[in-house]
mmCIF file of C-alpha atoms in Angstrom:
data_model
loop_
_atom_site.group_PDB
_atom_site.id
_atom_site.type_symbol
_atom_site.label_atom_id
_atom_site.label_comp_id
_atom_site.label_asym_id
_atom_site.label_seq_id
_atom_site.Cartn_x
_atom_site.Cartn_y
_atom_site.Cartn_z
ATOM 1 C CA MET C 852 107.691 131.530 100.775
ATOM 2 C CA LYS C 853 104.405 130.154 99.448
ATOM 3 C CA LYS C 854 106.207 128.275 96.675
ATOM 4 C CA ILE C 855 108.448 126.695 99.275
ATOM 5 C CA LEU C 856 105.426 125.630 101.338
ATOM 6 C CA ILE C 857 103.822 124.005 98.323
ATOM 7 C CA ILE C 858 107.020 122.142 97.442
ATOM 8 C CA ILE C 859 107.420 120.861 100.990
ATOM 9 C CA SER C 860 103.789 119.691 101.098
ATOM 10 C CA LEU C 861 104.074 117.765 97.852
ATOM 11 C CA LEU C 862 107.371 116.188 98.882
ATOM 12 C CA VAL C 863 105.954 115.011 102.203
ATOM 13 C CA ILE C 864 102.814 113.601 100.590
ATOM 14 C CA SER C 865 104.744 111.870 97.806
ATOM 15 C CA PHE C 866 107.310 110.421 100.177
ATOM 16 C CA TYR C 867 104.686 109.209 102.625
ATOM 17 C CA LEU C 868 102.512 107.584 99.976
ATOM 18 C CA TYR C 869 105.532 105.880 98.480
ATOM 19 C CA SER C 870 106.634 104.524 101.840
ATOM 20 C CA GLN C 871 103.252 102.943 102.565
ATOM 21 C CA ASN C 872 103.841 99.860 100.447
ATOM 22 C CA SER C 873 105.304 96.440 100.946
ATOM 23 C CA THR C 874 108.183 95.461 98.670
ATOM 24 C CA LEU C 875 109.009 92.222 96.880
ATOM 25 C CA THR C 876 112.346 90.741 95.776
ATOM 26 C CA VAL C 877 112.484 87.524 93.741
ATOM 27 C CA PHE C 878 115.624 85.711 92.606
ATOM 28 C CA ALA C 879 116.503 82.409 90.925
ATOM 29 C CA GLN C 880 118.861 80.339 93.028
ATOM 30 C CA ASP C 881 120.600 78.744 90.044
ATOM 31 C CA GLY C 882 120.499 81.805 87.803
ATOM 32 C CA GLU C 883 117.554 80.948 85.544
ATOM 33 C CA LYS C 884 116.282 84.084 83.832
ATOM 34 C CA PHE C 885 112.598 84.941 84.152
ATOM 35 C CA TRP C 886 109.903 87.572 83.887
ATOM 36 C CA LEU C 887 107.971 88.509 87.015
ATOM 37 C CA VAL C 888 104.243 89.202 86.641
ATOM 38 C CA LEU C 889 102.699 90.753 89.769
ATOM 39 C CA ASN C 890 98.915 91.119 89.948
ATOM 40 C CA GLY C 891 98.753 90.824 86.157
ATOM 41 C CA VAL C 892 101.469 93.427 85.431
ATOM 42 C CA LYS C 893 104.859 92.403 83.993
ATOM 43 C CA GLN C 894 107.588 94.004 86.112
ATOM 44 C CA ASN C 895 110.675 93.568 83.898
ATOM 45 C CA ASN C 896 110.934 94.022 80.131
ATOM 46 C CA GLU C 897 113.840 91.631 79.731
ATOM 47 C CA PRO C 898 114.322 88.262 81.456
ATOM 48 C CA VAL C 899 116.588 88.508 84.503
ATOM 49 C CA TYR C 900 117.610 86.236 87.354
ATOM 50 C CA ARG C 901 116.759 88.776 90.085
ATOM 51 C CA VAL C 902 114.011 91.404 90.471
ATOM 52 C CA GLU C 903 114.290 93.740 93.465
ATOM 53 C CA ASN C 904 112.129 96.132 95.501
ATOM 54 C CA ILE C 905 108.871 95.810 93.576
ATOM 55 C CA GLN C 906 106.173 97.895 95.260
ATOM 56 C CA ILE C 907 102.983 96.090 96.391
ATOM 57 C CA ASN C 908 99.985 98.322 97.152
ATOM 58 C CA THR C 909 97.399 95.567 97.723
ATOM 59 C CA ASP C 910 96.619 93.413 100.759
ATOM 60 C CA TYR C 911 97.175 90.222 98.774
ATOM 61 C CA ALA C 912 99.376 89.589 95.753
ATOM 62 C CA LYS C 913 99.471 87.077 92.919
ATOM 63 C CA MET C 914 102.899 86.325 91.500
ATOM 64 C CA LYS C 915 103.609 84.501 88.232
ATOM 65 C CA ILE C 916 107.077 83.453 87.084
ATOM 66 C CA LEU C 917 107.598 83.087 83.316
ATOM 67 C CA PHE C 918 110.921 81.471 82.459
ATOM 68 C CA GLU C 919 113.018 82.533 79.493
ATOM 69 C CA ASN C 920 113.474 78.818 78.830
ATOM 70 C CA SER C 921 110.155 77.872 77.239
ATOM 71 C CA ASP C 922 110.651 74.257 78.289
ATOM 72 C CA LEU C 923 110.082 75.262 81.926
ATOM 73 C CA SER C 924 106.496 75.612 83.123
ATOM 74 C CA SER C 925 105.377 78.900 84.662
ATOM 75 C CA LEU C 926 105.017 79.163 88.436
ATOM 76 C CA ASP C 927 102.186 80.790 90.394
ATOM 77 C CA LYS C 928 102.193 82.019 93.969
ATOM 78 C CA HIS C 929 99.558 83.805 96.058
ATOM 79 C CA PHE C 930 100.608 85.489 99.286
ATOM 80 C CA PRO C 931 99.427 88.156 101.743
ATOM 81 C CA ALA C 932 101.316 91.431 101.240
ATOM 82 C CA LYS C 933 101.164 92.322 104.949
ATOM 83 C CA ASP C 934 101.885 90.450 108.150
ATOM 84 C CA ALA C 935 99.203 89.168 110.519
ATOM 85 C CA ASP C 936 98.981 92.585 112.220
ATOM 86 C CA GLY C 937 98.496 94.445 108.932
ATOM 87 C CA ASN C 938 102.041 95.863 108.807
ATOM 88 C CA TYR C 939 103.855 96.502 105.536
ATOM 89 C CA CYS C 940 106.795 94.168 104.945
ATOM 90 C CA THR C 941 109.731 93.447 102.683
ATOM 91 C CA PHE C 942 109.359 89.990 101.136
ATOM 92 C CA THR C 943 112.055 87.884 99.505
ATOM 93 C CA TYR C 944 111.205 84.801 97.445
ATOM 94 C CA ASN C 945 113.510 82.207 95.935
ATOM 95 C CA ILE C 946 113.003 80.165 92.745
ATOM 96 C CA LYS C 947 114.609 76.764 93.084
ATOM 97 C CA LYS C 948 114.159 73.036 92.506
ATOM 98 C CA ASN C 949 112.673 70.913 95.269
ATOM 99 C CA LYS C 950 113.836 67.427 96.171
ATOM 100 C CA LYS C 951 111.835 66.006 93.264
ATOM 101 C CA GLY C 952 113.522 68.316 90.780
ATOM 102 C CA ILE C 953 110.403 70.473 90.300
ATOM 103 C CA TYR C 954 110.738 74.258 90.213
ATOM 104 C CA VAL C 955 108.965 75.987 93.100
ATOM 105 C CA VAL C 956 108.753 79.493 94.583
ATOM 106 C CA ARG C 957 109.544 79.621 98.287
ATOM 107 C CA MET C 958 109.690 82.505 100.760
ATOM 108 C CA VAL C 959 113.201 83.146 102.039
ATOM 109 C CA SER C 960 112.405 85.961 104.451
ATOM 110 C CA PHE C 961 110.054 88.772 105.318
ATOM 111 C CA GLU C 962 110.650 91.743 107.561
ATOM 112 C CA LYS C 963 108.218 94.258 108.996
ATOM 113 C CA ILE C 964 108.781 97.808 107.779
ATOM 114 C CA THR C 965 109.033 99.839 110.962
ATOM 115 C CA SER C 966 110.476 103.132 109.778
ATOM 116 C CA THR C 967 111.919 104.945 106.796
ATOM 117 C CA THR C 968 114.399 107.742 107.347
ATOM 118 C CA GLN C 969 115.406 110.348 104.830
ATOM 119 C CA THR C 970 117.824 113.262 105.204
ATOM 120 C CA SER C 971 117.913 115.880 102.477
ATOM 121 C CA SER C 972 119.734 119.062 101.649
ATOM 122 C CA ASN C 973 118.437 121.229 98.802
ATOM 123 C CA VAL C 974 119.246 124.611 97.277
ATOM 124 C CA VAL C 975 116.400 126.505 95.594
ATOM 125 C CA SER C 976 117.071 129.558 93.430
ATOM 126 C CA ASP C 977 114.744 132.530 93.743
ATOM 127 C CA ASN C 978 114.468 133.826 90.175
ATOM 128 C CA THR C 979 112.482 136.908 91.243
ATOM 129 C CA SER C 980 115.505 138.399 92.975
ATOM 130 C CA SER C 981 118.048 140.293 90.884
ATOM 131 C CA THR C 982 120.722 139.483 93.476
ATOM 132 C CA GLY C 983 120.298 135.730 93.053
ATOM 133 C CA THR C 984 118.951 135.086 96.548
ATOM 134 C CA THR C 985 119.000 131.396 97.524
ATOM 135 C CA THR C 986 117.038 129.362 100.014
ATOM 136 C CA SER C 987 118.764 126.533 101.842
ATOM 137 C CA THR C 988 116.758 123.695 103.331
ATOM 138 C CA THR C 989 118.026 121.219 105.877
ATOM 139 C CA GLY C 990 116.080 118.591 107.700
ATOM 140 C CA THR C 991 115.632 115.024 108.800
ATOM 141 C CA THR C 992 112.328 113.279 108.219
ATOM 142 C CA THR C 993 111.479 109.976 109.878
ATOM 143 C CA ILE C 994 108.274 108.362 108.691
ATOM 144 C CA LYS C 995 105.954 106.231 110.855
ATOM 145 C CA GLY C 996 105.310 107.075 114.443
ATOM 146 C CA THR C 997 107.819 109.896 114.820
ATOM 147 C CA THR C 998 107.895 113.666 114.829
ATOM 148 C CA THR C 999 110.441 115.600 112.781
ATOM 149 C CA GLN C 1000 111.599 119.165 113.206
ATOM 150 C CA SER C 1001 113.158 120.997 110.236
ATOM 151 C CA SER C 1002 114.195 124.566 109.544
ATOM 152 C CA ILE C 1003 114.487 126.653 106.408
ATOM 153 C CA THR C 1004 116.408 129.908 106.229
ATOM 154 C CA ASN C 1005 116.126 132.185 103.217
ATOM 155 C CA GLN C 1006 119.349 134.173 103.112
ATOM 156 C CA GLY C 1007 118.871 137.901 102.543
ATOM 157 C CA LYS C 1008 115.247 138.055 103.738
ATOM 158 C CA SER C 1009 115.606 137.011 107.398
ATOM 159 C CA ASP C 1010 113.122 134.201 106.835
ATOM 160 C CA ASN C 1011 112.842 131.410 109.354
ATOM 161 C CA LEU C 1012 110.611 128.372 108.827
ATOM 162 C CA GLY C 1013 109.976 125.491 111.214
ATOM 163 C CA VAL C 1014 108.458 122.222 110.012
ATOM 164 C CA SER C 1015 106.927 119.596 112.301
ATOM 165 C CA ILE C 1016 105.841 116.250 110.811
ATOM 166 C CA ASN C 1017 104.058 113.432 112.628
ATOM 167 C CA ALA C 1018 103.407 110.232 110.672
ATOM 168 C CA ASN C 1019 101.952 106.864 111.566
ATOM 169 C CA GLU C 1020 99.982 104.020 109.984
ATOM 170 C CA SER C 1021 96.747 105.994 109.738
ATOM 171 C CA GLY C 1022 98.081 109.206 108.295
ATOM 172 C CA VAL C 1023 100.505 112.098 108.378
ATOM 173 C CA SER C 1024 100.153 115.602 109.755
ATOM 174 C CA MET C 1025 102.428 118.578 109.156
ATOM 175 C CA ASN C 1026 102.640 121.988 110.776
ATOM 176 C CA ILE C 1027 104.724 124.808 109.288
ATOM 177 C CA THR C 1028 105.317 128.044 111.182
ATOM 178 C CA GLY C 1029 107.704 130.885 110.539
ATOM 179 C CA THR C 1030 108.294 134.451 109.470
ATOM 180 C CA ASP C 1031 108.938 135.962 106.074
ATOM 181 C CA GLY C 1032 110.180 139.448 106.786
ATOM 182 C CA GLN C 1033 107.040 141.114 108.172
ATOM 183 C CA GLU C 1034 104.820 138.119 107.382
ATOM 184 C CA ASN C 1035 103.866 135.438 109.865
ATOM 185 C CA VAL C 1036 103.073 132.099 108.239
ATOM 186 C CA ASN C 1037 101.222 129.169 109.714
ATOM 187 C CA MET C 1038 100.281 126.078 107.711
ATOM 188 C CA ASN C 1039 98.618 122.850 108.842
ATOM 189 C CA MET C 1040 98.206 119.786 106.664
ATOM 190 C CA ASN C 1041 96.624 116.419 107.453
ATOM 191 C CA LEU C 1042 96.714 113.343 105.261
ATOM 192 C CA ASN C 1043 94.279 110.614 106.323
ATOM 193 C CA MET C 1044 95.233 107.310 104.717
ATOM 194 C CA ASN C 1045 91.877 105.715 105.543
ATOM 195 C CA ASN C 1046 89.744 107.921 103.319
ATOM 196 C CA ALA C 1047 92.581 109.244 101.123
ATOM 197 C CA ASN C 1048 91.558 112.866 101.780
ATOM 198 C CA VAL C 1049 94.095 115.654 102.046
ATOM 199 C CA THR C 1050 93.156 118.970 103.609
ATOM 200 C CA SER C 1051 95.511 121.907 104.021
ATOM 201 C CA SER C 1052 95.107 125.474 105.193
ATOM 202 C CA THR C 1053 97.523 128.377 105.046
ATOM 203 C CA THR C 1054 97.240 131.649 106.971
ATOM 204 C CA THR C 1055 99.538 134.535 106.111
ATOM 205 C CA THR C 1056 99.510 137.723 108.207
ATOM 206 C CA VAL C 1057 101.070 141.035 107.060
ATOM 207 C CA THR C 1058 101.128 144.331 108.938
ATOM 208 C CA THR C 1059 98.449 145.857 106.674
ATOM 209 C CA SER C 1060 96.306 142.860 105.636
ATOM 210 C CA THR C 1061 95.470 139.273 106.388
ATOM 211 C CA THR C 1062 94.830 136.644 103.716
ATOM 212 C CA THR C 1063 93.497 133.196 104.451
ATOM 213 C CA THR C 1064 93.408 130.511 101.829
ATOM 214 C CA SER C 1065 92.372 126.896 102.071
ATOM 215 C CA SER C 1066 92.488 124.068 99.620
ATOM 216 C CA SER C 1067 91.582 120.431 99.588
ATOM 217 C CA GLY C 1068 92.400 117.616 97.241
ATOM 218 C CA ASN C 1069 91.669 113.933 96.915
ATOM 219 C CA TYR C 1070 94.393 111.382 96.395
ATOM 220 C CA ASN C 1071 92.727 108.321 94.972
ATOM 221 C CA GLN C 1072 94.003 105.310 96.839
ATOM 222 C CA GLN C 1073 90.764 103.370 96.844
ATOM 223 C CA ASN C 1074 91.269 99.652 96.743
ATOM 224 C CA GLN C 1075 88.427 98.541 94.539
ATOM 225 C CA GLU C 1076 87.048 95.235 95.734
ATOM 226 C CA VAL C 1077 87.257 92.517 93.127
ATOM 227 C CA VAL C 1078 84.283 90.142 93.043
ATOM 228 C CA TYR C 1079 85.344 86.661 91.967
ATOM 229 C CA VAL C 1080 81.954 84.997 92.575
ATOM 230 C CA SER C 1081 78.965 87.136 91.695
ATOM 231 C CA GLY C 1082 76.626 87.691 94.658
ATOM 232 C CA TYR C 1083 78.785 85.709 97.090
ATOM 233 C CA ASN C 1084 79.044 87.164 100.616
ATOM 234 C CA GLY C 1085 80.096 84.092 102.600
ATOM 235 C CA PRO C 1086 83.389 83.138 104.271
ATOM 236 C CA VAL C 1087 86.590 83.345 102.205
ATOM 237 C CA GLY C 1088 89.302 80.726 102.615
ATOM 238 C CA CYS C 1089 92.014 82.261 100.416
ATOM 239 C CA PRO C 1090 92.550 85.591 98.633
ATOM 240 C CA ILE C 1091 92.653 85.229 94.827
ATOM 241 C CA PRO C 1092 91.283 82.144 93.013
ATOM 242 C CA MET C 1093 93.047 80.681 89.984
ATOM 243 C CA SER C 1094 92.228 82.206 86.623
ATOM 244 C CA GLU C 1095 90.354 80.079 84.130
ATOM 245 C CA TYR C 1096 93.466 79.748 81.979
ATOM 246 C CA ASP C 1097 95.701 78.624 84.848
ATOM 247 C CA PHE C 1098 93.054 76.258 86.173
ATOM 248 C CA ASN C 1099 92.514 74.551 82.804
ATOM 249 C CA SER C 1100 96.273 74.100 82.489
ATOM 250 C CA ALA C 1101 96.449 72.588 85.981
ATOM 251 C CA LYS C 1102 93.521 70.273 85.311
ATOM 252 C CA SER C 1103 95.197 69.031 82.119
ATOM 253 C CA SER C 1104 98.374 68.263 84.071
ATOM 254 C CA ILE C 1105 96.402 66.206 86.592
ATOM 255 C CA SER C 1106 94.508 64.320 83.890
ATOM 256 C CA SER C 1107 97.750 63.450 82.105
ATOM 257 C CA LYS C 1108 98.862 61.202 84.961
ATOM 258 C CA ASP C 1109 98.246 57.485 84.507
ATOM 259 C CA PHE C 1110 97.676 56.423 88.100
ATOM 260 C CA GLU C 1111 95.160 57.564 90.697
ATOM 261 C CA ASP C 1112 97.847 58.195 93.327
ATOM 262 C CA SER C 1113 99.867 60.307 90.906
ATOM 263 C CA LYS C 1114 96.782 62.355 90.039
ATOM 264 C CA LEU C 1115 96.059 62.961 93.714
ATOM 265 C CA THR C 1116 99.654 63.978 94.442
ATOM 266 C CA MET C 1117 99.638 66.431 91.548
ATOM 267 C CA ALA C 1118 96.259 67.855 92.593
ATOM 268 C CA LYS C 1119 97.469 68.420 96.157
ATOM 269 C CA GLN C 1120 100.601 70.165 94.892
ATOM 270 C CA ILE C 1121 98.498 72.530 92.818
ATOM 271 C CA VAL C 1122 96.059 73.299 95.627
ATOM 272 C CA GLY C 1123 98.910 73.728 98.114
ATOM 273 C CA SER C 1124 100.210 76.779 96.259
ATOM 274 C CA ASN C 1125 96.985 78.131 94.745
ATOM 275 C CA CYS C 1126 93.471 79.208 95.630
ATOM 276 C CA LEU C 1127 90.447 77.480 94.063
ATOM 277 C CA LEU C 1128 86.739 78.097 93.673
ATOM 278 C CA ALA C 1129 84.335 75.460 94.964
ATOM 279 C CA SER C 1130 83.306 74.776 91.365
ATOM 280 C CA GLN C 1131 86.962 74.191 90.435
ATOM 281 C CA VAL C 1132 87.393 71.729 93.300
ATOM 282 C CA LYS C 1133 84.390 69.793 91.981
ATOM 283 C CA GLU C 1134 85.878 69.650 88.471
ATOM 284 C CA ILE C 1135 89.147 68.215 89.786
ATOM 285 C CA MET C 1136 87.273 65.670 91.909
ATOM 286 C CA ARG C 1137 85.587 64.324 88.787
ATOM 287 C CA ILE C 1138 88.995 63.501 87.323
ATOM 288 C CA PHE C 1139 89.437 60.817 89.983
ATOM 289 C CA GLU C 1140 88.002 57.371 89.488
ATOM 290 C CA TYR C 1141 87.462 56.301 93.083
ATOM 291 C CA GLU C 1142 85.150 57.738 95.726
ATOM 292 C CA ASP C 1143 87.808 57.559 98.458
ATOM 293 C CA THR C 1144 90.215 59.630 96.368
ATOM 294 C CA ARG C 1145 87.558 62.265 95.732
ATOM 295 C CA LEU C 1146 86.818 62.482 99.440
ATOM 296 C CA GLU C 1147 90.487 62.785 100.389
ATOM 297 C CA PHE C 1148 91.000 65.589 97.888
ATOM 298 C CA ALA C 1149 87.813 67.398 98.952
ATOM 299 C CA LYS C 1150 89.036 67.415 102.561
ATOM 300 C CA TYR C 1151 92.462 68.646 101.543
ATOM 301 C CA ALA C 1152 91.143 71.423 99.283
ATOM 302 C CA TYR C 1153 88.584 72.840 101.725
ATOM 303 C CA LYS C 1154 91.012 75.192 103.499
ATOM 304 C CA ARG C 1155 92.314 76.473 100.127
ATOM 305 C CA THR C 1156 88.900 77.315 98.663
ATOM 306 C CA TYR C 1157 87.906 80.930 98.061
ATOM 307 C CA ASP C 1158 84.113 80.586 98.441
ATOM 308 C CA LYS C 1159 83.966 78.118 101.327
ATOM 309 C CA GLY C 1160 80.271 78.891 101.748
ATOM 310 C CA ASN C 1161 79.633 77.244 98.371
ATOM 311 C CA TYR C 1162 81.466 74.044 99.277
ATOM 312 C CA TYR C 1163 78.214 72.098 99.254
ATOM 313 C CA LYS C 1164 78.542 72.142 95.452
ATOM 314 C CA VAL C 1165 81.317 69.549 95.572
ATOM 315 C CA ASN C 1166 78.755 67.003 96.802
ATOM 316 C CA ASP C 1167 77.645 66.600 93.184
ATOM 317 C CA ALA C 1168 80.926 64.787 92.479
ATOM 318 C CA PHE C 1169 80.151 62.019 94.998
ATOM 319 C CA GLU C 1170 78.149 58.891 94.288
ATOM 320 C CA PHE C 1171 77.199 57.902 97.846
ATOM 321 C CA GLU C 1172 75.380 59.733 100.617
ATOM 322 C CA LEU C 1173 77.714 58.289 103.248
ATOM 323 C CA THR C 1174 80.654 60.048 101.591
ATOM 324 C CA ILE C 1175 78.788 63.366 101.695
ATOM 325 C CA ASP C 1176 78.043 62.842 105.384
ATOM 326 C CA GLU C 1177 81.712 62.182 106.096
ATOM 327 C CA LEU C 1178 82.773 65.360 104.292
ATOM 328 C CA ASN C 1179 80.158 67.391 106.169
ATOM 329 C CA GLU C 1180 81.430 66.025 109.476
ATOM 330 C CA PHE C 1181 84.977 66.996 108.485
ATOM 331 C CA ILE C 1182 83.894 70.552 107.643
ATOM 332 C CA GLU C 1183 82.001 70.944 110.910
ATOM 333 C CA ASN C 1184 85.111 69.917 112.849
ATOM 334 C CA HIS C 1185 87.294 72.399 110.962
#
C-alpha cells in the first residue's frame, strides 16, 4: 500500500509540474530547414522545417532561428510566454517572407491552456506475494480547477483506496483514504507552486499500533532574476535586451546602408522585433548624420527600451538643446 501511495504522489507531482508550462511550435511556411534556439538552448539537433510542443517555463522567451542555408541571416524574436492575465498558452509561430522578400517570424496563433485531462489504467505486480497478487488502478485526472476521484482495488487483500485531487494555478492538493485489510490509511499532500514547497503526511492505523510519518521536500522551481543592467531598478519597457553579439551585427547592418532613410528604416525594423538598452539606442543614433533622424529614431525606440529610466543617456547623441527638449516632451506625453 505504501509503495502505491508513493507512486501516486510522484505521478501527480510530475504530471502537474509538466502541465504548468506554455508550449511553442515553430514552422517554416516554405519548408526552409532551421535550428530553433530558445532562451539560449538549441532545441533540435538536426535542421528541420517544423519544431513542435517545446516547453517554456519562463515568463518571457527569446527565440533565435538559425537556417541550414548559411546565406540566410538568423532571426530573433522576443515574446511573453503567458497571456495578459498570466495564463499559460500554446504559441504557434511562422517563418516566412514579408512583402519585401525579407524573412520574418510572425505569430500565427496562441491559445490559453485551460485544462489537461489524462486517463490511465495501470497494472502493478506485487512481488512479495507468492500468489502473484496484482493491483489494478483506474482513474481520471483533470488538472487545473477541478477535483478528481479515483479508486484502487488490490485483488486478494480487500484493499480499497480513494484518491481526491484538486488542482489550480496556485497549486495542487491530494487526499488519499482507504483500507488495507485491517489498516486504515489517510494521506494528504499539498503542492504550492508559489514557493515550490511540497509537504505530505501519511497516517496508518492498525489494530495493535499506530504509526505516523511525515516528510517534506523542496522542488526547485525558482525563477532566478536576470540582471541586465547592474543596479538598475527603474521601469522596464521590454523583457530581454539584445545580446552584445546580436546588437553589433544589427548595428553593422544599419551602417552598411548608403542613405539616411534606408538606415532609419533598417533601424526601425530591428527595434520593432527586439529589445534594446538605452546605451544601445544611443549607439544607433550616432550612426545617423542628421539631428532630425536621430530624434525620430529616439522617439520610436523609447517604447522598446529595457531600461527606460536610463533614457536620458541618449541625450548625449544630440547636438542641440531644443532637440533634447522635444524628446523630453514626447516622453512625458507617453
